[in-house]
Amino acid sequence: MDKTRQVRLFNKQAVQYKTRKEGAALRSWRQKLLRHATGEVLELAVGAGANFPYYPDGIKLTATDFSPDMLKHAREAAAGYSLDATFILADIEELDFPDHSFDTIVSSLSFCSYEHPLHVMQKIKRWCKPDGHILLMEHGISSNRVVSIGQRVLNPLLLRTIGCHHTRNIPDIVRQSGMFIERSESHMLNMVHLLWVKPEK
Ligand SMILES: C[S@@+](CC[C@H](N)C(=O)[O-])C[C@H]1O[C@@H](n2cnc3c(N)ncnc32)[C@H](O)[C@@H]1O
């Protein structure tokens, strides 16, 4: 999808992201994953800042998103949680950081949106310190045949209306990038994955 159109789609959803009340499962997954964040943290595609309540004290956050409206809400949310945060308005597929810049890299529900998810995975492998870790909560294709057929059928419509793919196999993309999945949990018929990833074995 054309990037300008995709940014417009996410701008339109920004108020919804800011005001929605997430279910207990999503909140507990965020909490379970993010308590492992330490040091210099990069969060990809931060949205309206849904992860902010779950960061441990003392981290230093760099948060990115290509939607100005999402980033505006994230900035306001960070102030509410007194987070030490810097915000970068950029397409993560175009952005670069020096190798080994971050102790922790976080992404929740963002790899569904990228045009080249493997390319982004390879970048975060490089940006993460060798002893750092990458925390992912991502959704994708179910291992249940019936559900996966539904996902494939609905994918073109969902991509057009909310800017996100529903048929990706995120654990596979992590493995293809050369990173190592240290721990994983799958939920909702394997549609949602929590992944604790090391850049190297
Ligand atoms: C489904 S939302 C998830 C937001 C947040 N991470 C969360 O857990 O609620 C996807 C986010 O990715 C952002 N995004 C999508 N593609 C992007 C890209 N190429 N570069 C930067 N941000 C992107 C969107 O603007 C949106 O805020």
mmCIF file of C-alpha atoms and ligand atoms in Angstrom:
data_model
loop_
_atom_site.group_PDB
_atom_site.id
_atom_site.type_symbol
_atom_site.label_atom_id
_atom_site.label_comp_id
_atom_site.label_asym_id
_atom_site.label_seq_id
_atom_site.Cartn_x
_atom_site.Cartn_y
_atom_site.Cartn_z
ATOM 1 C CA MET A 1 0.000 0.000 0.000
ATOM 2 C CA ASP A 2 1.111 3.547 -0.727
ATOM 3 C CA LYS A 3 2.792 4.978 2.426
ATOM 4 C CA THR A 4 0.954 8.318 2.371
ATOM 5 C CA ARG A 5 -2.354 6.485 2.317
ATOM 6 C CA GLN A 6 -1.201 4.165 5.117
ATOM 7 C CA VAL A 7 -0.166 7.123 7.311
ATOM 8 C CA ARG A 8 -3.576 8.695 6.651
ATOM 9 C CA LEU A 9 -5.283 5.454 7.711
ATOM 10 C CA PHE A 10 -3.368 5.363 11.004
ATOM 11 C CA ASN A 11 -3.920 9.092 11.629
ATOM 12 C CA LYS A 12 -7.638 8.412 11.357
ATOM 13 C CA GLN A 13 -7.410 5.600 13.949
ATOM 14 C CA ALA A 14 -5.316 7.618 16.423
ATOM 15 C CA VAL A 15 -8.161 8.898 18.638
ATOM 16 C CA GLN A 16 -9.561 5.388 18.815
ATOM 17 C CA TYR A 17 -6.129 4.064 19.935
ATOM 18 C CA LYS A 18 -5.925 6.802 22.550
ATOM 19 C CA THR A 19 -9.366 6.251 24.072
ATOM 20 C CA ARG A 20 -9.989 2.519 23.744
ATOM 21 C CA LYS A 21 -10.016 0.309 26.819
ATOM 22 C CA GLU A 22 -8.019 -2.829 26.126
ATOM 23 C CA GLY A 23 -9.196 -6.237 27.308
ATOM 24 C CA ALA A 24 -7.606 -8.025 30.256
ATOM 25 C CA ALA A 25 -5.698 -10.484 28.036
ATOM 26 C CA LEU A 26 -3.962 -7.799 26.005
ATOM 27 C CA ARG A 27 -3.082 -5.856 29.143
ATOM 28 C CA SER A 28 -1.610 -8.928 30.808
ATOM 29 C CA TRP A 29 0.457 -9.804 27.699
ATOM 30 C CA ARG A 30 1.887 -6.288 27.553
ATOM 31 C CA GLN A 31 2.719 -6.441 31.249
ATOM 32 C CA LYS A 32 4.337 -9.878 31.011
ATOM 33 C CA LEU A 33 6.590 -8.792 28.148
ATOM 34 C CA LEU A 34 7.475 -5.244 29.070
ATOM 35 C CA ARG A 35 8.626 -5.934 32.594
ATOM 36 C CA HIS A 36 11.776 -7.286 30.878
ATOM 37 C CA ALA A 37 12.644 -3.923 29.292
ATOM 38 C CA THR A 38 15.861 -2.382 30.598
ATOM 39 C CA GLY A 39 18.214 0.512 29.844
ATOM 40 C CA GLU A 40 18.040 2.276 26.500
ATOM 41 C CA VAL A 41 14.767 1.118 24.934
ATOM 42 C CA LEU A 42 13.632 1.590 21.338
ATOM 43 C CA GLU A 43 9.915 1.135 20.723
ATOM 44 C CA LEU A 44 8.931 0.712 17.078
ATOM 45 C CA ALA A 45 5.584 2.087 15.908
ATOM 46 C CA VAL A 46 4.526 3.233 19.354
ATOM 47 C CA GLY A 47 0.951 4.161 18.403
ATOM 48 C CA ALA A 48 -0.784 6.156 21.149
ATOM 49 C CA GLY A 49 1.500 4.707 23.848
ATOM 50 C CA ALA A 50 -0.444 1.616 24.946
ATOM 51 C CA ASN A 51 2.739 0.074 26.374
ATOM 52 C CA PHE A 52 3.665 3.020 28.586
ATOM 53 C CA PRO A 53 1.906 1.885 31.795
ATOM 54 C CA TYR A 54 3.968 -1.321 31.774
ATOM 55 C CA TYR A 55 7.537 -0.033 31.446
ATOM 56 C CA PRO A 56 9.695 -0.519 34.541
ATOM 57 C CA ASP A 57 11.133 2.570 36.240
ATOM 58 C CA GLY A 58 14.488 3.823 35.049
ATOM 59 C CA ILE A 59 14.311 2.988 31.351
ATOM 60 C CA LYS A 60 15.136 5.616 28.716
ATOM 61 C CA LEU A 61 12.737 5.374 25.804
ATOM 62 C CA THR A 62 13.098 6.282 22.138
ATOM 63 C CA ALA A 63 9.673 5.953 20.531
ATOM 64 C CA THR A 64 8.996 6.079 16.803
ATOM 65 C CA ASP A 65 5.944 6.170 14.580
ATOM 66 C CA PHE A 66 5.187 7.515 11.115
ATOM 67 C CA SER A 67 1.731 8.832 12.096
ATOM 68 C CA PRO A 68 1.900 12.396 13.492
ATOM 69 C CA ASP A 69 -1.470 11.945 15.213
ATOM 70 C CA MET A 70 -0.426 8.718 16.962
ATOM 71 C CA LEU A 71 2.837 10.326 18.047
ATOM 72 C CA LYS A 72 1.021 13.364 19.468
ATOM 73 C CA HIS A 73 -1.100 11.105 21.712
ATOM 74 C CA ALA A 74 1.970 9.059 22.675
ATOM 75 C CA ARG A 75 3.791 12.250 23.725
ATOM 76 C CA GLU A 76 0.867 13.246 25.952
ATOM 77 C CA ALA A 77 0.647 9.740 27.436
ATOM 78 C CA ALA A 78 4.391 9.678 28.205
ATOM 79 C CA ALA A 79 4.084 12.940 30.139
ATOM 80 C CA GLY A 80 1.278 11.348 32.197
ATOM 81 C CA TYR A 81 3.547 8.423 33.160
ATOM 82 C CA SER A 82 6.627 10.656 33.700
ATOM 83 C CA LEU A 83 8.554 8.566 31.182
ATOM 84 C CA ASP A 84 11.981 9.720 30.056
ATOM 85 C CA ALA A 85 11.096 9.576 26.357
ATOM 86 C CA THR A 86 12.245 10.966 23.019
ATOM 87 C CA PHE A 87 9.941 10.786 20.001
ATOM 88 C CA ILE A 88 10.904 10.362 16.359
ATOM 89 C CA LEU A 89 8.387 10.882 13.570
ATOM 90 C CA ALA A 90 9.656 8.548 10.845
ATOM 91 C CA ASP A 91 8.951 5.538 8.690
ATOM 92 C CA ILE A 92 10.820 2.749 10.474
ATOM 93 C CA GLU A 93 11.585 1.199 7.083
ATOM 94 C CA GLU A 94 13.604 4.332 6.219
ATOM 95 C CA LEU A 95 15.078 5.053 9.648
ATOM 96 C CA ASP A 96 18.540 3.990 10.758
ATOM 97 C CA PHE A 97 20.486 3.926 14.033
ATOM 98 C CA PRO A 98 24.122 3.022 14.672
ATOM 99 C CA ASP A 99 24.725 -0.684 15.339
ATOM 100 C CA HIS A 100 24.260 -1.816 18.975
ATOM 101 C CA SER A 101 22.397 1.334 20.078
ATOM 102 C CA PHE A 102 19.772 -0.230 22.350
ATOM 103 C CA ASP A 103 19.557 -2.601 25.324
ATOM 104 C CA THR A 104 15.933 -3.449 24.527
ATOM 105 C CA ILE A 105 13.846 -3.149 21.374
ATOM 106 C CA VAL A 106 10.071 -3.399 21.708
ATOM 107 C CA SER A 107 7.378 -3.887 19.121
ATOM 108 C CA SER A 108 3.737 -4.607 19.750
ATOM 109 C CA LEU A 109 1.332 -5.157 16.884
ATOM 110 C CA SER A 110 3.523 -3.394 14.337
ATOM 111 C CA PHE A 111 5.061 -6.094 12.110
ATOM 112 C CA CYS A 112 1.635 -6.551 10.514
ATOM 113 C CA SER A 113 1.964 -3.078 8.976
ATOM 114 C CA TYR A 114 5.398 -2.997 7.381
ATOM 115 C CA GLU A 115 5.888 -3.434 3.675
ATOM 116 C CA HIS A 116 9.117 -5.401 4.245
ATOM 117 C CA PRO A 117 8.899 -6.974 7.723
ATOM 118 C CA LEU A 118 12.036 -9.094 7.287
ATOM 119 C CA HIS A 119 14.043 -5.990 6.427
ATOM 120 C CA VAL A 120 12.847 -4.296 9.663
ATOM 121 C CA MET A 121 13.636 -7.464 11.640
ATOM 122 C CA GLN A 122 17.189 -7.416 10.224
ATOM 123 C CA LYS A 123 17.568 -3.772 11.213
ATOM 124 C CA ILE A 124 16.552 -4.366 14.817
ATOM 125 C CA LYS A 125 18.965 -7.296 15.013
ATOM 126 C CA ARG A 126 21.709 -4.819 14.138
ATOM 127 C CA TRP A 127 20.450 -1.984 16.384
ATOM 128 C CA CYS A 128 20.235 -4.200 19.470
ATOM 129 C CA LYS A 129 23.322 -4.669 21.664
ATOM 130 C CA PRO A 130 24.658 -8.248 21.408
ATOM 131 C CA ASP A 131 23.639 -8.955 25.019
ATOM 132 C CA GLY A 132 20.384 -6.995 24.686
ATOM 133 C CA HIS A 133 16.927 -8.356 23.947
ATOM 134 C CA ILE A 134 13.988 -7.816 21.646
ATOM 135 C CA LEU A 135 10.461 -8.065 23.021
ATOM 136 C CA LEU A 136 7.677 -8.707 20.534
ATOM 137 C CA MET A 137 3.921 -9.032 20.820
ATOM 138 C CA GLU A 138 2.671 -9.610 17.295
ATOM 139 C CA HIS A 139 -0.292 -11.105 15.510
ATOM 140 C CA GLY A 140 -0.451 -13.131 12.321
ATOM 141 C CA ILE A 141 -1.707 -16.248 10.619
ATOM 142 C CA SER A 142 -3.369 -18.829 12.870
ATOM 143 C CA SER A 143 -2.266 -22.465 12.923
ATOM 144 C CA ASN A 144 -5.965 -23.380 12.852
ATOM 145 C CA ARG A 145 -6.886 -24.187 9.254
ATOM 146 C CA VAL A 146 -10.410 -22.783 9.356
ATOM 147 C CA VAL A 147 -9.349 -19.549 11.048
ATOM 148 C CA SER A 148 -6.420 -19.121 8.655
ATOM 149 C CA ILE A 149 -8.717 -19.472 5.639
ATOM 150 C CA GLY A 150 -10.902 -16.693 7.076
ATOM 151 C CA GLN A 151 -7.803 -14.557 7.648
ATOM 152 C CA ARG A 152 -6.649 -15.027 4.044
ATOM 153 C CA VAL A 153 -10.072 -14.137 2.706
ATOM 154 C CA LEU A 154 -10.380 -11.012 4.870
ATOM 155 C CA ASN A 155 -6.775 -9.876 4.479
ATOM 156 C CA PRO A 156 -7.207 -7.622 1.398
ATOM 157 C CA LEU A 157 -10.155 -5.843 3.038
ATOM 158 C CA LEU A 158 -8.360 -5.408 6.377
ATOM 159 C CA LEU A 159 -5.239 -4.127 4.668
ATOM 160 C CA ARG A 160 -7.278 -1.555 2.784
ATOM 161 C CA THR A 161 -9.330 -0.416 5.775
ATOM 162 C CA ILE A 162 -6.916 -0.562 8.744
ATOM 163 C CA GLY A 163 -3.504 -0.823 7.042
ATOM 164 C CA CYS A 164 -2.462 -4.168 8.461
ATOM 165 C CA HIS A 165 -1.779 -7.709 7.187
ATOM 166 C CA HIS A 166 -3.328 -10.677 9.017
ATOM 167 C CA THR A 167 -1.494 -13.518 7.289
ATOM 168 C CA ARG A 168 2.121 -13.101 8.394
ATOM 169 C CA ASN A 169 4.083 -15.739 10.252
ATOM 170 C CA ILE A 170 6.030 -13.595 12.689
ATOM 171 C CA PRO A 171 8.065 -16.349 14.443
ATOM 172 C CA ASP A 172 9.226 -17.475 10.974
ATOM 173 C CA ILE A 173 10.260 -13.935 10.061
ATOM 174 C CA VAL A 174 12.247 -13.692 13.325
ATOM 175 C CA ARG A 175 14.046 -16.933 12.479
ATOM 176 C CA GLN A 176 14.724 -15.826 8.891
ATOM 177 C CA SER A 177 16.395 -12.672 10.232
ATOM 178 C CA GLY A 178 18.993 -14.849 11.992
ATOM 179 C CA MET A 179 17.797 -13.986 15.490
ATOM 180 C CA PHE A 180 17.112 -16.490 18.219
ATOM 181 C CA ILE A 181 13.765 -16.979 19.984
ATOM 182 C CA GLU A 182 14.648 -17.550 23.613
ATOM 183 C CA ARG A 183 11.099 -17.902 24.903
ATOM 184 C CA SER A 184 7.679 -17.749 23.317
ATOM 185 C CA GLU A 185 4.002 -17.935 24.119
ATOM 186 C CA SER A 186 1.147 -18.223 21.660
ATOM 187 C CA HIS A 187 -2.464 -17.280 22.221
ATOM 188 C CA MET A 188 -5.784 -17.213 20.377
ATOM 189 C CA LEU A 189 -5.170 -20.278 18.178
ATOM 190 C CA ASN A 190 -1.604 -19.090 17.562
ATOM 191 C CA MET A 191 -2.729 -15.768 16.126
ATOM 192 C CA VAL A 192 -0.903 -13.799 18.834
ATOM 193 C CA HIS A 193 2.711 -14.422 19.810
ATOM 194 C CA LEU A 194 4.747 -13.100 22.700
ATOM 195 C CA LEU A 195 8.411 -13.510 21.785
ATOM 196 C CA TRP A 196 11.541 -12.935 23.833
ATOM 197 C CA VAL A 197 14.269 -12.705 21.205
ATOM 198 C CA LYS A 198 18.066 -12.421 21.316
ATOM 199 C CA PRO A 199 19.898 -10.846 18.393
ATOM 200 C CA GLU A 200 22.385 -13.713 18.510
ATOM 201 C CA LYS A 201 22.456 -17.175 20.018
HETATM 202 C C1 LIG B 1 -1.634 -1.591 15.071
HETATM 203 S S1 LIG B 1 -0.867 -0.089 15.571
HETATM 204 C C2 LIG B 1 -0.017 -0.595 17.047
HETATM 205 C C3 LIG B 1 0.355 0.561 17.941
HETATM 206 C C4 LIG B 1 1.070 0.177 19.258
HETATM 207 N N1 LIG B 1 2.353 -0.418 19.007
HETATM 208 C C5 LIG B 1 0.225 -0.702 20.138
HETATM 209 O O1 LIG B 1 0.694 -1.746 20.592
HETATM 210 O O2 LIG B 1 -0.934 -0.319 20.407
HETATM 211 C C6 LIG B 1 0.416 0.036 14.368
HETATM 212 C C7 LIG B 1 1.247 1.306 14.501
HETATM 213 O O3 LIG B 1 2.334 1.207 13.588
HETATM 214 C C8 LIG B 1 2.560 2.472 12.986
HETATM 215 N N2 LIG B 1 3.284 2.169 11.743
HETATM 216 C C9 LIG B 1 2.876 1.349 10.749
HETATM 217 N N3 LIG B 1 3.800 1.274 9.791
HETATM 218 C C10 LIG B 1 4.827 2.072 10.175
HETATM 219 C C11 LIG B 1 6.085 2.405 9.613
HETATM 220 N N4 LIG B 1 6.467 1.899 8.434
HETATM 221 N N5 LIG B 1 6.910 3.236 10.297
HETATM 222 C C12 LIG B 1 6.519 3.743 11.508
HETATM 223 N N6 LIG B 1 5.340 3.470 12.093
HETATM 224 C C13 LIG B 1 4.509 2.640 11.441
HETATM 225 C C14 LIG B 1 1.157 3.051 12.834
HETATM 226 O O4 LIG B 1 1.146 4.439 12.673
HETATM 227 C C15 LIG B 1 0.511 2.607 14.140
HETATM 228 O O5 LIG B 1 0.714 3.554 15.164
#
